[in-house]
Amino acid sequence: FVQAGQVSAWLVAGASHVLASVTEIGDRSSAKFIERFFGHLLQGRSPARALAHTQRAALAGKLDPAVAQPLQWGAFTVSGLG
């Protein structure tokens, strides 16, 4: 997981956006979640919309029924400009 200072450091270093988890979560749920998130980015969605679409897909059990609960993915946040 990433602390707030680390997110700020990435932004100050020039990253336009940072996807981070505010708590520790499992590798399986992280991998499936991030894979879907980046798929939405590649489709042209903004990071905020990509996160929202991915959260809805996870909640609906479309990623993997084992990671449908917000406990498995709810800690992800996106920070940045625009």
PDB file of N, CA, C and O in Angstrom, residues 3-36:
ATOM      1  N   GLN A   3       1.489   5.302   1.077  1.00  0.00           N
ATOM      2  CA  GLN A   3       1.127   6.378   1.997  1.00  0.00           C
ATOM      3  C   GLN A   3       0.951   7.670   1.210  1.00  0.00           C
ATOM      4  O   GLN A   3       1.482   7.828   0.114  1.00  0.00           O
ATOM      5  N   ALA A   4       0.194   8.594   1.793  1.00  0.00           N
ATOM      6  CA  ALA A   4      -0.140   9.848   1.104  1.00  0.00           C
ATOM      7  C   ALA A   4       1.109  10.588   0.637  1.00  0.00           C
ATOM      8  O   ALA A   4       1.118  11.162  -0.454  1.00  0.00           O
ATOM      9  N   GLY A   5       2.158  10.576   1.412  1.00  0.00           N
ATOM     10  CA  GLY A   5       3.395  11.249   1.019  1.00  0.00           C
ATOM     11  C   GLY A   5       4.010  10.657  -0.230  1.00  0.00           C
ATOM     12  O   GLY A   5       4.604  11.364  -1.045  1.00  0.00           O
ATOM     13  N   GLN A   6       3.854   9.353  -0.415  1.00  0.00           N
ATOM     14  CA  GLN A   6       4.386   8.710  -1.611  1.00  0.00           C
ATOM     15  C   GLN A   6       3.605   9.127  -2.853  1.00  0.00           C
ATOM     16  O   GLN A   6       4.184   9.339  -3.912  1.00  0.00           O
ATOM     17  N   VAL A   7       2.302   9.241  -2.726  1.00  0.00           N
ATOM     18  CA  VAL A   7       1.476   9.710  -3.853  1.00  0.00           C
ATOM     19  C   VAL A   7       1.905  11.120  -4.233  1.00  0.00           C
ATOM     20  O   VAL A   7       2.123  11.421  -5.410  1.00  0.00           O
ATOM     21  N   SER A   8       2.057  11.980  -3.250  1.00  0.00           N
ATOM     22  CA  SER A   8       2.488  13.355  -3.518  1.00  0.00           C
ATOM     23  C   SER A   8       3.850  13.382  -4.194  1.00  0.00           C
ATOM     24  O   SER A   8       4.078  14.174  -5.111  1.00  0.00           O
ATOM     25  N   ALA A   9       4.743  12.517  -3.756  1.00  0.00           N
ATOM     26  CA  ALA A   9       6.084  12.474  -4.353  1.00  0.00           C
ATOM     27  C   ALA A   9       6.022  12.117  -5.836  1.00  0.00           C
ATOM     28  O   ALA A   9       6.719  12.719  -6.657  1.00  0.00           O
ATOM     29  N   TRP A  10       5.182  11.146  -6.196  1.00  0.00           N
ATOM     30  CA  TRP A  10       5.032  10.773  -7.608  1.00  0.00           C
ATOM     31  C   TRP A  10       4.466  11.937  -8.410  1.00  0.00           C
ATOM     32  O   TRP A  10       4.894  12.191  -9.536  1.00  0.00           O
ATOM     33  N   LEU A  11       3.491  12.640  -7.848  1.00  0.00           N
ATOM     34  CA  LEU A  11       2.885  13.767  -8.554  1.00  0.00           C
ATOM     35  C   LEU A  11       3.883  14.905  -8.725  1.00  0.00           C
ATOM     36  O   LEU A  11       3.976  15.501  -9.797  1.00  0.00           O
ATOM     37  N   VAL A  12       4.641  15.196  -7.682  1.00  0.00           N
ATOM     38  CA  VAL A  12       5.657  16.250  -7.768  1.00  0.00           C
ATOM     39  C   VAL A  12       6.740  15.860  -8.771  1.00  0.00           C
ATOM     40  O   VAL A  12       7.272  16.716  -9.484  1.00  0.00           O
ATOM     41  N   ALA A  13       7.028  14.577  -8.868  1.00  0.00           N
ATOM     42  CA  ALA A  13       8.049  14.101  -9.804  1.00  0.00           C
ATOM     43  C   ALA A  13       7.579  14.120 -11.256  1.00  0.00           C
ATOM     44  O   ALA A  13       8.364  13.877 -12.160  1.00  0.00           O
ATOM     45  N   GLY A  14       6.292  14.405 -11.478  1.00  0.00           N
ATOM     46  CA  GLY A  14       5.819  14.552 -12.839  1.00  0.00           C
ATOM     47  C   GLY A  14       4.735  13.590 -13.289  1.00  0.00           C
ATOM     48  O   GLY A  14       4.252  13.702 -14.416  1.00  0.00           O
ATOM     49  N   ALA A  15       4.362  12.640 -12.462  1.00  0.00           N
ATOM     50  CA  ALA A  15       3.273  11.736 -12.851  1.00  0.00           C
ATOM     51  C   ALA A  15       1.980  12.543 -12.934  1.00  0.00           C
ATOM     52  O   ALA A  15       1.707  13.377 -12.078  1.00  0.00           O
ATOM     53  N   SER A  16       1.201  12.297 -13.975  1.00  0.00           N
ATOM     54  CA  SER A  16      -0.057  13.036 -14.092  1.00  0.00           C
ATOM     55  C   SER A  16      -1.126  12.445 -13.179  1.00  0.00           C
ATOM     56  O   SER A  16      -2.011  13.158 -12.712  1.00  0.00           O
ATOM     57  N   HIS A  17      -1.045  11.122 -12.934  1.00  0.00           N
ATOM     58  CA  HIS A  17      -2.003  10.436 -12.066  1.00  0.00           C
ATOM     59  C   HIS A  17      -1.301   9.289 -11.351  1.00  0.00           C
ATOM     60  O   HIS A  17      -0.333   8.735 -11.877  1.00  0.00           O
ATOM     61  N   VAL A  18      -1.829   8.942 -10.196  1.00  0.00           N
ATOM     62  CA  VAL A  18      -1.292   7.816  -9.432  1.00  0.00           C
ATOM     63  C   VAL A  18      -2.461   6.972  -8.943  1.00  0.00           C
ATOM     64  O   VAL A  18      -3.375   7.485  -8.301  1.00  0.00           O
ATOM     65  N   LEU A  19      -2.437   5.682  -9.271  1.00  0.00           N
ATOM     66  CA  LEU A  19      -3.387   4.726  -8.717  1.00  0.00           C
ATOM     67  C   LEU A  19      -2.687   4.069  -7.547  1.00  0.00           C
ATOM     68  O   LEU A  19      -1.592   3.530  -7.697  1.00  0.00           O
ATOM     69  N   ALA A  20      -3.290   4.142  -6.372  1.00  0.00           N
ATOM     70  CA  ALA A  20      -2.648   3.603  -5.176  1.00  0.00           C
ATOM     71  C   ALA A  20      -3.686   2.968  -4.269  1.00  0.00           C
ATOM     72  O   ALA A  20      -4.873   3.259  -4.359  1.00  0.00           O
ATOM     73  N   SER A  21      -3.214   2.118  -3.409  1.00  0.00           N
ATOM     74  CA  SER A  21      -4.059   1.491  -2.403  1.00  0.00           C
ATOM     75  C   SER A  21      -3.719   2.107  -1.053  1.00  0.00           C
ATOM     76  O   SER A  21      -2.551   2.237  -0.710  1.00  0.00           O
ATOM     77  N   VAL A  22      -4.734   2.471  -0.299  1.00  0.00           N
ATOM     78  CA  VAL A  22      -4.492   3.084   1.005  1.00  0.00           C
ATOM     79  C   VAL A  22      -4.334   2.044   2.113  1.00  0.00           C
ATOM     80  O   VAL A  22      -3.978   2.392   3.228  1.00  0.00           O
ATOM     81  N   THR A  23      -4.608   0.800   1.806  1.00  0.00           N
ATOM     82  CA  THR A  23      -4.361  -0.297   2.739  1.00  0.00           C
ATOM     83  C   THR A  23      -3.801  -1.480   1.967  1.00  0.00           C
ATOM     84  O   THR A  23      -3.848  -1.522   0.737  1.00  0.00           O
ATOM     85  N   GLU A  24      -3.294  -2.451   2.672  1.00  0.00           N
ATOM     86  CA  GLU A  24      -2.761  -3.647   2.023  1.00  0.00           C
ATOM     87  C   GLU A  24      -3.909  -4.532   1.550  1.00  0.00           C
ATOM     88  O   GLU A  24      -4.862  -4.775   2.291  1.00  0.00           O
ATOM     89  N   ILE A  25      -3.816  -4.980   0.302  1.00  0.00           N
ATOM     90  CA  ILE A  25      -4.826  -5.888  -0.243  1.00  0.00           C
ATOM     91  C   ILE A  25      -4.119  -7.036  -0.953  1.00  0.00           C
ATOM     92  O   ILE A  25      -2.936  -6.959  -1.248  1.00  0.00           O
ATOM     93  N   GLY A  26      -4.856  -8.085  -1.217  1.00  0.00           N
ATOM     94  CA  GLY A  26      -4.275  -9.297  -1.786  1.00  0.00           C
ATOM     95  C   GLY A  26      -3.798  -9.138  -3.221  1.00  0.00           C
ATOM     96  O   GLY A  26      -4.325  -8.332  -3.982  1.00  0.00           O
ATOM     97  N   ASP A  27      -2.807  -9.949  -3.586  1.00  0.00           N
ATOM     98  CA  ASP A  27      -2.244  -9.904  -4.931  1.00  0.00           C
ATOM     99  C   ASP A  27      -3.260 -10.287  -5.991  1.00  0.00           C
ATOM    100  O   ASP A  27      -3.315  -9.689  -7.059  1.00  0.00           O
ATOM    101  N   ARG A  28      -4.073 -11.298  -5.719  1.00  0.00           N
ATOM    102  CA  ARG A  28      -5.039 -11.780  -6.714  1.00  0.00           C
ATOM    103  C   ARG A  28      -6.045 -10.687  -7.072  1.00  0.00           C
ATOM    104  O   ARG A  28      -6.288 -10.407  -8.242  1.00  0.00           O
ATOM    105  N   SER A  29      -6.627 -10.081  -6.062  1.00  0.00           N
ATOM    106  CA  SER A  29      -7.608  -9.041  -6.337  1.00  0.00           C
ATOM    107  C   SER A  29      -6.948  -7.819  -6.960  1.00  0.00           C
ATOM    108  O   SER A  29      -7.517  -7.185  -7.855  1.00  0.00           O
ATOM    109  N   SER A  30      -5.738  -7.492  -6.525  1.00  0.00           N
ATOM    110  CA  SER A  30      -5.029  -6.349  -7.098  1.00  0.00           C
ATOM    111  C   SER A  30      -4.758  -6.557  -8.577  1.00  0.00           C
ATOM    112  O   SER A  30      -4.982  -5.665  -9.391  1.00  0.00           O
ATOM    113  N   ALA A  31      -4.280  -7.735  -8.932  1.00  0.00           N
ATOM    114  CA  ALA A  31      -3.917  -8.007 -10.322  1.00  0.00           C
ATOM    115  C   ALA A  31      -5.129  -7.899 -11.241  1.00  0.00           C
ATOM    116  O   ALA A  31      -5.064  -7.258 -12.296  1.00  0.00           O
ATOM    117  N   LYS A  32      -6.227  -8.513 -10.862  1.00  0.00           N
ATOM    118  CA  LYS A  32      -7.423  -8.474 -11.699  1.00  0.00           C
ATOM    119  C   LYS A  32      -7.981  -7.053 -11.794  1.00  0.00           C
ATOM    120  O   LYS A  32      -8.429  -6.616 -12.838  1.00  0.00           O
ATOM    121  N   PHE A  33      -7.950  -6.351 -10.679  1.00  0.00           N
ATOM    122  CA  PHE A  33      -8.464  -4.987 -10.641  1.00  0.00           C
ATOM    123  C   PHE A  33      -7.629  -4.066 -11.527  1.00  0.00           C
ATOM    124  O   PHE A  33      -8.163  -3.316 -12.343  1.00  0.00           O
ATOM    125  N   ILE A  34      -6.320  -4.140 -11.374  1.00  0.00           N
ATOM    126  CA  ILE A  34      -5.435  -3.255 -12.132  1.00  0.00           C
ATOM    127  C   ILE A  34      -5.470  -3.584 -13.619  1.00  0.00           C
ATOM    128  O   ILE A  34      -5.435  -2.687 -14.466  1.00  0.00           O
ATOM    129  N   GLU A  35      -5.569  -4.860 -13.948  1.00  0.00           N
ATOM    130  CA  GLU A  35      -5.685  -5.249 -15.349  1.00  0.00           C
ATOM    131  C   GLU A  35      -6.917  -4.603 -15.988  1.00  0.00           C
ATOM    132  O   GLU A  35      -6.847  -4.042 -17.088  1.00  0.00           O
ATOM    133  N   ARG A  36      -8.040  -4.661 -15.317  1.00  0.00           N
ATOM    134  CA  ARG A  36      -9.269  -4.058 -15.843  1.00  0.00           C
ATOM    135  C   ARG A  36      -9.130  -2.536 -15.891  1.00  0.00           C
ATOM    136  O   ARG A  36      -9.547  -1.897 -16.857  1.00  0.00           O
TER     137      ARG A  36
END
